[in-house]
Short mmCIF file of C-alpha atoms and ligand atoms in Angstrom, two decimals:
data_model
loop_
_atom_site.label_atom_id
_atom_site.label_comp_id
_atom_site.label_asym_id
_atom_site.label_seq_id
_atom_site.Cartn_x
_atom_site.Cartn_y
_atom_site.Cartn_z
CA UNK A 1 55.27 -85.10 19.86
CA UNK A 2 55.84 -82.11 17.29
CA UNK A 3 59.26 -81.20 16.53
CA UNK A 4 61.25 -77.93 17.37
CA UNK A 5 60.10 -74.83 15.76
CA UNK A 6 60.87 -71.14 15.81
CA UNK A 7 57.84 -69.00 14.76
CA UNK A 8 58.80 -64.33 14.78
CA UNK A 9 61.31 -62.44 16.59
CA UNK A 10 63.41 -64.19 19.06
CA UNK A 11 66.66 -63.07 20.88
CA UNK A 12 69.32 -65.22 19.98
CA UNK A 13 70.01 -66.51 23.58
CA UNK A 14 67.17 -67.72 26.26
CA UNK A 15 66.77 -65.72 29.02
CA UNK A 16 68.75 -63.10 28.18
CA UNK A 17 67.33 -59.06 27.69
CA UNK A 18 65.33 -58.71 24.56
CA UNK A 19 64.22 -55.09 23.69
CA UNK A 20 61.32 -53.14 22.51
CA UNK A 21 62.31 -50.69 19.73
CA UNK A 22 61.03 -48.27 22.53
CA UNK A 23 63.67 -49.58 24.78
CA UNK A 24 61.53 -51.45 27.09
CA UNK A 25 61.61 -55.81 27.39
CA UNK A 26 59.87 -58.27 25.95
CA UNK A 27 58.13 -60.17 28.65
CA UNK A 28 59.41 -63.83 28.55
CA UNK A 29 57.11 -67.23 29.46
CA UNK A 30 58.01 -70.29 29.41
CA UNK A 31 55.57 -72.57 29.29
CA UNK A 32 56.57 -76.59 29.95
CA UNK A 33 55.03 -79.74 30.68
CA UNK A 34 54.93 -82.39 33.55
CA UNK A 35 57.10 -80.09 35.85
CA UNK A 36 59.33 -78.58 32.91
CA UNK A 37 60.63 -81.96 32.45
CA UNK A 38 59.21 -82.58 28.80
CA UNK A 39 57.98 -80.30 26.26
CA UNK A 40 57.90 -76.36 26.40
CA UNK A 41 58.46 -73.26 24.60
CA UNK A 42 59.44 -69.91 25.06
CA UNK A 43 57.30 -66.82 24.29
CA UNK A 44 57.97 -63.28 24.32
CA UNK A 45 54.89 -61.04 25.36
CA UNK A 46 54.71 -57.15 24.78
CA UNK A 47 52.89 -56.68 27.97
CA UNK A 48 52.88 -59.07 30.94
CA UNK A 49 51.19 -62.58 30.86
CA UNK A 50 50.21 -62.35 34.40
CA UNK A 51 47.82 -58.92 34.60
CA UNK A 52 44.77 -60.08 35.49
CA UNK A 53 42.20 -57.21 36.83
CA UNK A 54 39.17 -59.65 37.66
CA UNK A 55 38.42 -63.62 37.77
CA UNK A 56 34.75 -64.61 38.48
CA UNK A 57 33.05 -67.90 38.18
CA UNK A 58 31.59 -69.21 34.82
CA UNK A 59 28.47 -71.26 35.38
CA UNK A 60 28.15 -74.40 33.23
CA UNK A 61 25.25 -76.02 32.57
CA UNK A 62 25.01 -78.94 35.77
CA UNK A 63 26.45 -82.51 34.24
CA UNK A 64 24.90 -85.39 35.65
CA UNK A 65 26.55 -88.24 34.45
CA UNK A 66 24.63 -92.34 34.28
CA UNK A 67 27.00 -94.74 34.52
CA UNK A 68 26.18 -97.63 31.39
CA UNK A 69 23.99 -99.88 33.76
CA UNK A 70 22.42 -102.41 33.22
CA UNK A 71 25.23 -103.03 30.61
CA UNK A 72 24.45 -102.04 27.03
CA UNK A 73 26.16 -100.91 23.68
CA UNK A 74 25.04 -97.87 22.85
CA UNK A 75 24.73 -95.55 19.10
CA UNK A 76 23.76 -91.74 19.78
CA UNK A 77 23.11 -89.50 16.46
CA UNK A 78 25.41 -86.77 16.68
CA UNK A 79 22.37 -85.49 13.86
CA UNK A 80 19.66 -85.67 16.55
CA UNK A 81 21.33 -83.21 19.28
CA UNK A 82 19.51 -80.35 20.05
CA UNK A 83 21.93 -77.61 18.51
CA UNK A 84 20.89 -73.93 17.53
CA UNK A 85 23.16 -71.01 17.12
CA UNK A 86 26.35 -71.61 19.09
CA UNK A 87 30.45 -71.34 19.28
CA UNK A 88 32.84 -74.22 19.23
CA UNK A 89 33.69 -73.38 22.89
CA UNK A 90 30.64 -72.94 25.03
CA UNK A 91 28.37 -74.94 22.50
CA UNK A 92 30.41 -78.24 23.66
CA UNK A 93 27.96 -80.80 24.42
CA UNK A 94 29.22 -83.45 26.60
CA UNK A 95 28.10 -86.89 25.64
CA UNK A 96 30.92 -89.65 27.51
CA UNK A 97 33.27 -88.58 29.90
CA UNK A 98 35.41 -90.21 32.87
CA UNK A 99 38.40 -89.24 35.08
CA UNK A 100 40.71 -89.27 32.01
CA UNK A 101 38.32 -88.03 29.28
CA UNK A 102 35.96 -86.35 28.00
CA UNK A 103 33.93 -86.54 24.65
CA UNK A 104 31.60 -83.33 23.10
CA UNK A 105 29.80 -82.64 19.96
CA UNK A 106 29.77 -78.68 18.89
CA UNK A 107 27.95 -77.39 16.00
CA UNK A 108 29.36 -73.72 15.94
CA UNK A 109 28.50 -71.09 13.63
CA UNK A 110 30.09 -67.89 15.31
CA UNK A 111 33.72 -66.94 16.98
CA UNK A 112 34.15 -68.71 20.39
CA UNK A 113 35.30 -66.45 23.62
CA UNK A 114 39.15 -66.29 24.40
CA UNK A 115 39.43 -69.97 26.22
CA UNK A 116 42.23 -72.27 27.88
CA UNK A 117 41.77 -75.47 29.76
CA UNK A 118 43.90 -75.67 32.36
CA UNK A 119 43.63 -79.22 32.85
CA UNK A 120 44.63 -81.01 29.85
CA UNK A 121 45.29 -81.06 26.08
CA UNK A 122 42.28 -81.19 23.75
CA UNK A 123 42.13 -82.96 20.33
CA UNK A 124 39.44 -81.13 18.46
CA UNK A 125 38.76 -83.75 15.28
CA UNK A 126 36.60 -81.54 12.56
CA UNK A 127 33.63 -83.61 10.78
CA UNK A 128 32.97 -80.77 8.18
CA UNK A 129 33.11 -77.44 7.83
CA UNK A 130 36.33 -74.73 8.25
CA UNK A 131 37.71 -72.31 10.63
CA UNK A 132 40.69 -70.29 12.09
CA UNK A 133 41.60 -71.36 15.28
CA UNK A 134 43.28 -67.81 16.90
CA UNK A 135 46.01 -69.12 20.09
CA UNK A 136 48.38 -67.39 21.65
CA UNK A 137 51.19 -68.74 19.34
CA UNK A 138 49.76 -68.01 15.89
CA UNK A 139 46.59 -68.73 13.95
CA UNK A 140 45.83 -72.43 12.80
CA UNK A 141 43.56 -73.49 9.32
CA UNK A 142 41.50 -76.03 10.41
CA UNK A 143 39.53 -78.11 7.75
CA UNK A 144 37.38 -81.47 7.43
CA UNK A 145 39.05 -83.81 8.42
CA UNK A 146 41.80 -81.94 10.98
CA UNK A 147 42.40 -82.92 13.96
CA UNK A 148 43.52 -79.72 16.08
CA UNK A 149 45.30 -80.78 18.89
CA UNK A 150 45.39 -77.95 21.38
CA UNK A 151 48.02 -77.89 24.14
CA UNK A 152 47.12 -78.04 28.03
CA UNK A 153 46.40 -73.97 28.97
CA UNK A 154 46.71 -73.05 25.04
CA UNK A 155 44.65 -69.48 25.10
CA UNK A 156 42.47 -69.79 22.12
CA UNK A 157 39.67 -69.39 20.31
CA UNK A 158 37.44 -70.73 17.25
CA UNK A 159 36.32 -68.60 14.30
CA UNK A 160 34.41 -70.55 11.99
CA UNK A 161 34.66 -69.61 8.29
CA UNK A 162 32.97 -70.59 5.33
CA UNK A 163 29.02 -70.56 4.53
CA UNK A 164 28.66 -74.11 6.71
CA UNK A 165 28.47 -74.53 10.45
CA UNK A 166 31.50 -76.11 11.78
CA UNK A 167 30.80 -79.37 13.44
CA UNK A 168 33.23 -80.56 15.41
CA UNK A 169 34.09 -83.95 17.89
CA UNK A 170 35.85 -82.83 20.95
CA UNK A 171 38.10 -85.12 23.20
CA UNK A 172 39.25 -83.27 26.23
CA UNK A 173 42.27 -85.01 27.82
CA UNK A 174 43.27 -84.65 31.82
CA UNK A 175 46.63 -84.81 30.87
CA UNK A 176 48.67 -84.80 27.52
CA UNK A 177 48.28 -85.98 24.22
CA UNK A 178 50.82 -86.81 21.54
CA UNK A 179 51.94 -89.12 19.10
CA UNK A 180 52.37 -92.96 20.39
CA UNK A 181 55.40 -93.55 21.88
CA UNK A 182 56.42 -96.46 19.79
CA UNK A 183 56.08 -94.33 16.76
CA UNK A 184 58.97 -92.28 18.00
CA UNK A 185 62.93 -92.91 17.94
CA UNK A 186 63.96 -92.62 21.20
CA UNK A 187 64.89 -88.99 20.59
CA UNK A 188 61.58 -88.79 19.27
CA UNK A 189 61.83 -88.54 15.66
CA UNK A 190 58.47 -90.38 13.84
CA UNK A 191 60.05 -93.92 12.65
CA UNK A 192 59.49 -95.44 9.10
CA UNK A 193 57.32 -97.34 10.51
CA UNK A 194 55.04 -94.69 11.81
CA UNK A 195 51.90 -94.27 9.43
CA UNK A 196 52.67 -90.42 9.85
CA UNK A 197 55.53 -88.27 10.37
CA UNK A 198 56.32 -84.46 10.89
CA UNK A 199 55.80 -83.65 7.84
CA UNK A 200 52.19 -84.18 8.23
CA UNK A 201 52.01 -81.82 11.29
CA UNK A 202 51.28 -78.30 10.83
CA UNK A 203 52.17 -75.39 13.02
CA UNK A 204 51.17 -71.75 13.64
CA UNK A 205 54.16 -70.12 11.48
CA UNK A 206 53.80 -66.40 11.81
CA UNK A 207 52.79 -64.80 15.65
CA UNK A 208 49.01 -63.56 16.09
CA UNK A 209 48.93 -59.99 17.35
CA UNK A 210 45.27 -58.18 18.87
CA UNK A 211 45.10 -55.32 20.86
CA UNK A 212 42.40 -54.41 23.63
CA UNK A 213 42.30 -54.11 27.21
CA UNK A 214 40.45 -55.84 29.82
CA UNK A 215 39.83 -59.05 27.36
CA UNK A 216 38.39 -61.66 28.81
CA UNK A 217 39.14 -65.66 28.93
CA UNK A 218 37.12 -68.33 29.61
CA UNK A 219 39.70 -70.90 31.72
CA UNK A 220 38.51 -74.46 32.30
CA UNK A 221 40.63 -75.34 35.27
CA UNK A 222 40.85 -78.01 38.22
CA UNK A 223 38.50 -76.47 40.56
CA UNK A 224 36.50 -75.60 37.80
CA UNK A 225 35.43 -73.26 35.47
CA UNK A 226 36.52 -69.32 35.42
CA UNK A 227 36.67 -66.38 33.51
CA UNK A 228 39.76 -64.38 33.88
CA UNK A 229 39.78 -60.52 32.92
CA UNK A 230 43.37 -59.30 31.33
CA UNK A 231 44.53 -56.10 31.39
CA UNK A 232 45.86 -56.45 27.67
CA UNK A 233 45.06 -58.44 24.65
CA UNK A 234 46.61 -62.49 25.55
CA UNK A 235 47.36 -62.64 21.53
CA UNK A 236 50.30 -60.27 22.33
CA UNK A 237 53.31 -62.95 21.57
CA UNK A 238 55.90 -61.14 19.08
CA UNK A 239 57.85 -64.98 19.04
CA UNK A 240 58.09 -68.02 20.26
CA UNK A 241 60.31 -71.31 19.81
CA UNK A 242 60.16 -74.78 21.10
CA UNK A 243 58.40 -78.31 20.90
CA UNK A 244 55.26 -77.33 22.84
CA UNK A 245 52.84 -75.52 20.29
CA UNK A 246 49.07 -76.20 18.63
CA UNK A 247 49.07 -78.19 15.52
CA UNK A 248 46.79 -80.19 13.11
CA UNK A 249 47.01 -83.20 11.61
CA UNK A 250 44.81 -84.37 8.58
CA UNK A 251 43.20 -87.75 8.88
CA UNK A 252 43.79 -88.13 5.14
CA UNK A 253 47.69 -87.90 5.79
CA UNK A 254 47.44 -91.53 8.06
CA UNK A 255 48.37 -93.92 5.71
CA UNK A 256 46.74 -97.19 6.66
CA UNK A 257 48.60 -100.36 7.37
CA UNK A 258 47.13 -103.37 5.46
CA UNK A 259 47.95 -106.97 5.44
CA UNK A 260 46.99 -110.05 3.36
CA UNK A 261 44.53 -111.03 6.29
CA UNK A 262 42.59 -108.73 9.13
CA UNK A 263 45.44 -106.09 11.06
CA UNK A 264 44.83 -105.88 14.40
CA UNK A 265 43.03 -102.72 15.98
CA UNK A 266 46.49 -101.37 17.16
CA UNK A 267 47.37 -100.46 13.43
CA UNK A 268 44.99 -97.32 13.23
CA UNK A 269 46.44 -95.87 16.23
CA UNK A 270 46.91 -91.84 15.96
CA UNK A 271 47.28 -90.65 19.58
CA UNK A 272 47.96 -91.43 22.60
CA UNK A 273 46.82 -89.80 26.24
CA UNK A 274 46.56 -91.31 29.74
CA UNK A 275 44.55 -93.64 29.95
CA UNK A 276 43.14 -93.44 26.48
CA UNK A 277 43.95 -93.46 22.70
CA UNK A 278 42.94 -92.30 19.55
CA UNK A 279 42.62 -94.31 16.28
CA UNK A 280 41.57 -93.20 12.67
CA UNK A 281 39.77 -95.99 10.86
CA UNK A 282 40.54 -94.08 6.81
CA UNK A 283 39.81 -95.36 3.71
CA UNK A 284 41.97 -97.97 2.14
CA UNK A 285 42.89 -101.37 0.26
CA UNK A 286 41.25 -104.21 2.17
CA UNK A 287 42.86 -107.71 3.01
CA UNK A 288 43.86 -109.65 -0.09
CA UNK A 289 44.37 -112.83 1.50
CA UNK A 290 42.02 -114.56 -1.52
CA UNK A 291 40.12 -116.27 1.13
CA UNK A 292 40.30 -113.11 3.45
CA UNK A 293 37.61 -111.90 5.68
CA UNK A 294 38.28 -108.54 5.31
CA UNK A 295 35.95 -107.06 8.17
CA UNK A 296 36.29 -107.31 11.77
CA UNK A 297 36.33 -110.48 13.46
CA UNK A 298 33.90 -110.32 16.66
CA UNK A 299 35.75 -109.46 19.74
CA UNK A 300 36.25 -108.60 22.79
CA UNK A 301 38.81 -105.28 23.92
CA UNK A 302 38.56 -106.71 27.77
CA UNK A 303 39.80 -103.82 29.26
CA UNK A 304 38.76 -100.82 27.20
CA UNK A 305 35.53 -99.28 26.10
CA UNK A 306 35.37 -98.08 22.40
CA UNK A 307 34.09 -94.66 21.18
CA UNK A 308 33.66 -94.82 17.42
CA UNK A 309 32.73 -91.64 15.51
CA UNK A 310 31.56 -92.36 12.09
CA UNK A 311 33.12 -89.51 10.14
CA UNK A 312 32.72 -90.48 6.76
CA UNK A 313 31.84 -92.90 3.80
CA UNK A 314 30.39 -96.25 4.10
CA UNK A 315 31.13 -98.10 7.64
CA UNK A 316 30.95 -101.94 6.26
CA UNK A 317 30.79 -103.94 9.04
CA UNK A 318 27.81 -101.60 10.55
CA UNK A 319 24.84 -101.92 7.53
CA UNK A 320 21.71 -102.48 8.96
CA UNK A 321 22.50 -100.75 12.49
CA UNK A 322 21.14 -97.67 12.00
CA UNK A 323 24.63 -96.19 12.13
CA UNK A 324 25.22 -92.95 9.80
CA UNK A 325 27.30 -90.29 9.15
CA UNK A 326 27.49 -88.30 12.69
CA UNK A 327 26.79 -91.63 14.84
CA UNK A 328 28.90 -92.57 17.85
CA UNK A 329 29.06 -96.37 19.07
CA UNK A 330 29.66 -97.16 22.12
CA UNK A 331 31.14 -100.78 22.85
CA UNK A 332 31.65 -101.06 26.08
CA UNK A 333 34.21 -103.42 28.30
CA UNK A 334 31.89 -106.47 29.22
CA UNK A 335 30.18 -106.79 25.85
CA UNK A 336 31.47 -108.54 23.02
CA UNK A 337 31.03 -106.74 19.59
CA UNK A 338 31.50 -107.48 16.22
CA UNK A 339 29.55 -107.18 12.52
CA UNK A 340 25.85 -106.76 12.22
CA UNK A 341 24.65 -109.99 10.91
CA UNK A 342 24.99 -110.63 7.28
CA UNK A 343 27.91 -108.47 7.31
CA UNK A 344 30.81 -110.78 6.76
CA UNK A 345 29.34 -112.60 3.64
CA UNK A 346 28.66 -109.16 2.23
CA UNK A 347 32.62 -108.38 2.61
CA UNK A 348 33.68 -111.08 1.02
CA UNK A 349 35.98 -110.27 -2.35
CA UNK A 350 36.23 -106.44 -1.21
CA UNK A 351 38.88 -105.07 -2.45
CA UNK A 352 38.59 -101.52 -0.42
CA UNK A 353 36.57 -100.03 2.21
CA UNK A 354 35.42 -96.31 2.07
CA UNK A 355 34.81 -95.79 5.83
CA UNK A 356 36.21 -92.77 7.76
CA UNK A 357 36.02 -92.91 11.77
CA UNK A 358 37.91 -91.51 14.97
CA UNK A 359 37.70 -94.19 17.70
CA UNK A 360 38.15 -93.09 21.36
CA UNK A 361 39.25 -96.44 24.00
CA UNK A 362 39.48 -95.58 26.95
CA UNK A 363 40.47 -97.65 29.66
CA UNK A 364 38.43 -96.78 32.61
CA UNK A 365 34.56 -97.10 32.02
CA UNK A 366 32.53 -94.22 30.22
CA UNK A 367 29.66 -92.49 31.75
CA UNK A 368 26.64 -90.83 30.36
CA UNK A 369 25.64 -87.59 29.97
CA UNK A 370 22.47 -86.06 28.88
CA UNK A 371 23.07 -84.83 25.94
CA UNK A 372 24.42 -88.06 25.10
CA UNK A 373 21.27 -90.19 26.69
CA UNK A 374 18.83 -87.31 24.62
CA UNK A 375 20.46 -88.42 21.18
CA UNK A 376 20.38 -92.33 21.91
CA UNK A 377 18.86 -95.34 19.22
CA UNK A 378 17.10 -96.94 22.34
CA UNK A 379 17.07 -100.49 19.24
CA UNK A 380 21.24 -100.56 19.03
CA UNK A 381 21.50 -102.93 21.01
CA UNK A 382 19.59 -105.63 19.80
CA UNK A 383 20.28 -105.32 16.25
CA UNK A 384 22.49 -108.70 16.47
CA UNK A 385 19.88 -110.65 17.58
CA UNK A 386 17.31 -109.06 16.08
CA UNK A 387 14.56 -109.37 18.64
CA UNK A 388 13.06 -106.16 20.17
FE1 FE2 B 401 35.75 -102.67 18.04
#
């Protein structure tokens, strides 16, 4: 839940007449969540928010999703995706997705179109590689390790910088995603407990300005998918203020919580959306218990599945899986997982783990896509037992 924030030239009342140095107004929007009952902000356009001149459909690519049956945990290699020249946008590769979410892989190496989605927030969590992400309410620097979160209907758009692609794991909400609740006062200031705070959170802090006409925008919205045609440039936002605005947040700002024996999952907890959070397993000191186990104990999440994106460093309790750097498990509700064999005996004595991961659970089940099925170990499964 990011904090209040002023960001260029602002009237010093709401809603009353703010002027051009032609004379003319500003054109104010406010834009507000669930109903204008939580979050918004105010922005003041130089030309009106609403000219459209043409909306056609934008054909995706047909999604056919498997649902996981017969029952199996699952590892696709983010590495073994068919990716060529792309943008961060319409390079998305769906690999999981349900109701409440859904999870891409992008490899982009060129600027995105203008783009919104309509239908939810999106937490954009960078694997390597840099860009500028361009919205409506300022530019953002987004570096390994970020994760962008991107407001429902946030116009947008990705420009990669930097010699290497930018790779990027993409978790498209259907509703809102913020901080968890129980990190927050009740007035929502980040407690002492919280392993982050605002000070971690970074915001646009000057206003983005482009000119053109007719500029298109890719919208991902709840009948679909469009592209809308504006008369003028979206970026046209001379100021803005409230609590509803991009941001990133740098998985190497979590602090971890660690204990003399195991913490529970709950610990690693970044985000929050319906029906789903989002966890950031970072590197850190390791139980110190002196008879401690210090990797997971097997078990069971009965009413989630688990996404785990293996972001970085060595993932202990997964040697001998296959698992690498750009893998994605998927445990699913029904199985019980836990360390490849050998694994605990191997962690005895650690004092620290090197492991970087984002873990998705989400709390309905997780269907397949294609993209995810053409990237899949077909031996994950068995590597407990061993046969196969
Ligand atoms: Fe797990």
């Amino acid at each position: 839940m990011p904090y209040y924030r002023q960001v260029g030239a602002l009237p010093p009342k709401r809603h009353t007449q703010f002027r051009k140095t032609d004379g003319g107004l500003y054109a104010e929007e406010l834009m507000g969540a669930d109903g204008f009952s939580a979050e918004s902000a105010l922005l003041y356009h130089e030309h009106l928010p609403t000219a459209i001149v043409d909306s056609r459909v934008w054909d995706e690519p047909a999604e056919a999703l498997a649902a996981n049956h017969p029952l199996l945990p699952r590892h696709l290699r983010t590495s073994k995706l068919d990716t060529g020249s792309a943008d961060a946008i319409t390079g998305r590769q769906l690999l999981l997705a349900n109701d409440d979410v859904r999870i891409s892989y992008a490899v982009a190496d060129r600027p995105s179109p203008l783009y919104r989605n309509a239908v939810g927030d999106e937490c954009v969590y960078v694997e390597s590689g840099t860009a500028t992400v361009e919205t409506v309410f300022g530019a953002l620097t987004a570096r390994q390790g970020d994760y962008v979160l991107l407001p429902t209907s946030t116009t947008h758009r990705w420009v990669p910088t930097g010699d290497a692609p930018l790779r990027t794991l993409v978790v498209q909400s259907g509703g809102h995603i913020g901080a968890p609740r129980r990190y927050l006062s009740p007035r929502g200031q980040f407690l002492e407990s919280a392993p982050y705070c605002e000070r971690d959170l970074h915001g646009p802090t000057e206003p983005l300005q482009a000119s053109g006409s007719d500029v298109d925008v890719l919208v991902r919205h709840r009948a679909g998918t469009s592209v809308l045609t504006y008369a003028d440039h979206p970026f046209d936002v001379v100021g803005w203020d409230g609590c509803l605005y991009p941001y990133t947040f740098n998985v190497a700002d979590f602090e971890p919580i660690t204990g003399r024996v195991h913490q529970p999952p709950p610990v690693h907890q970044t985000f929050e959306g319906p029906r789903f959070v989002i966890c950031s397993f970072v590197p850190r000191k390791v139980d110190y218990h002196p008879l401690a186990v210090p990797i997971p104990y097997n078990h069971a999440n009965v009413d989630s599945d688990e996404v785990l994106f293996y972001a970085g460093g060595d993932y202990e309790a997964r040697r001998g899986s296959g698992i690498e750097q750009g893998s994605i498990s998927l445990h699913p509700s029904g199985f019980t997982h836990g360390p490849q064999p050998g694994a605990v005996e191997r962690a005895l004595g650690a004092e620290r783990f090197d492991e970087l991961a984002v873990m998705v659970d989400t709390f309905r089940p997780l269907l397949l896509a294609p993209a995810g099925l053409s990237c899949e170990d077909p031996g994950y499964a068995w590597t407990w037992s061993g046969r196969h």
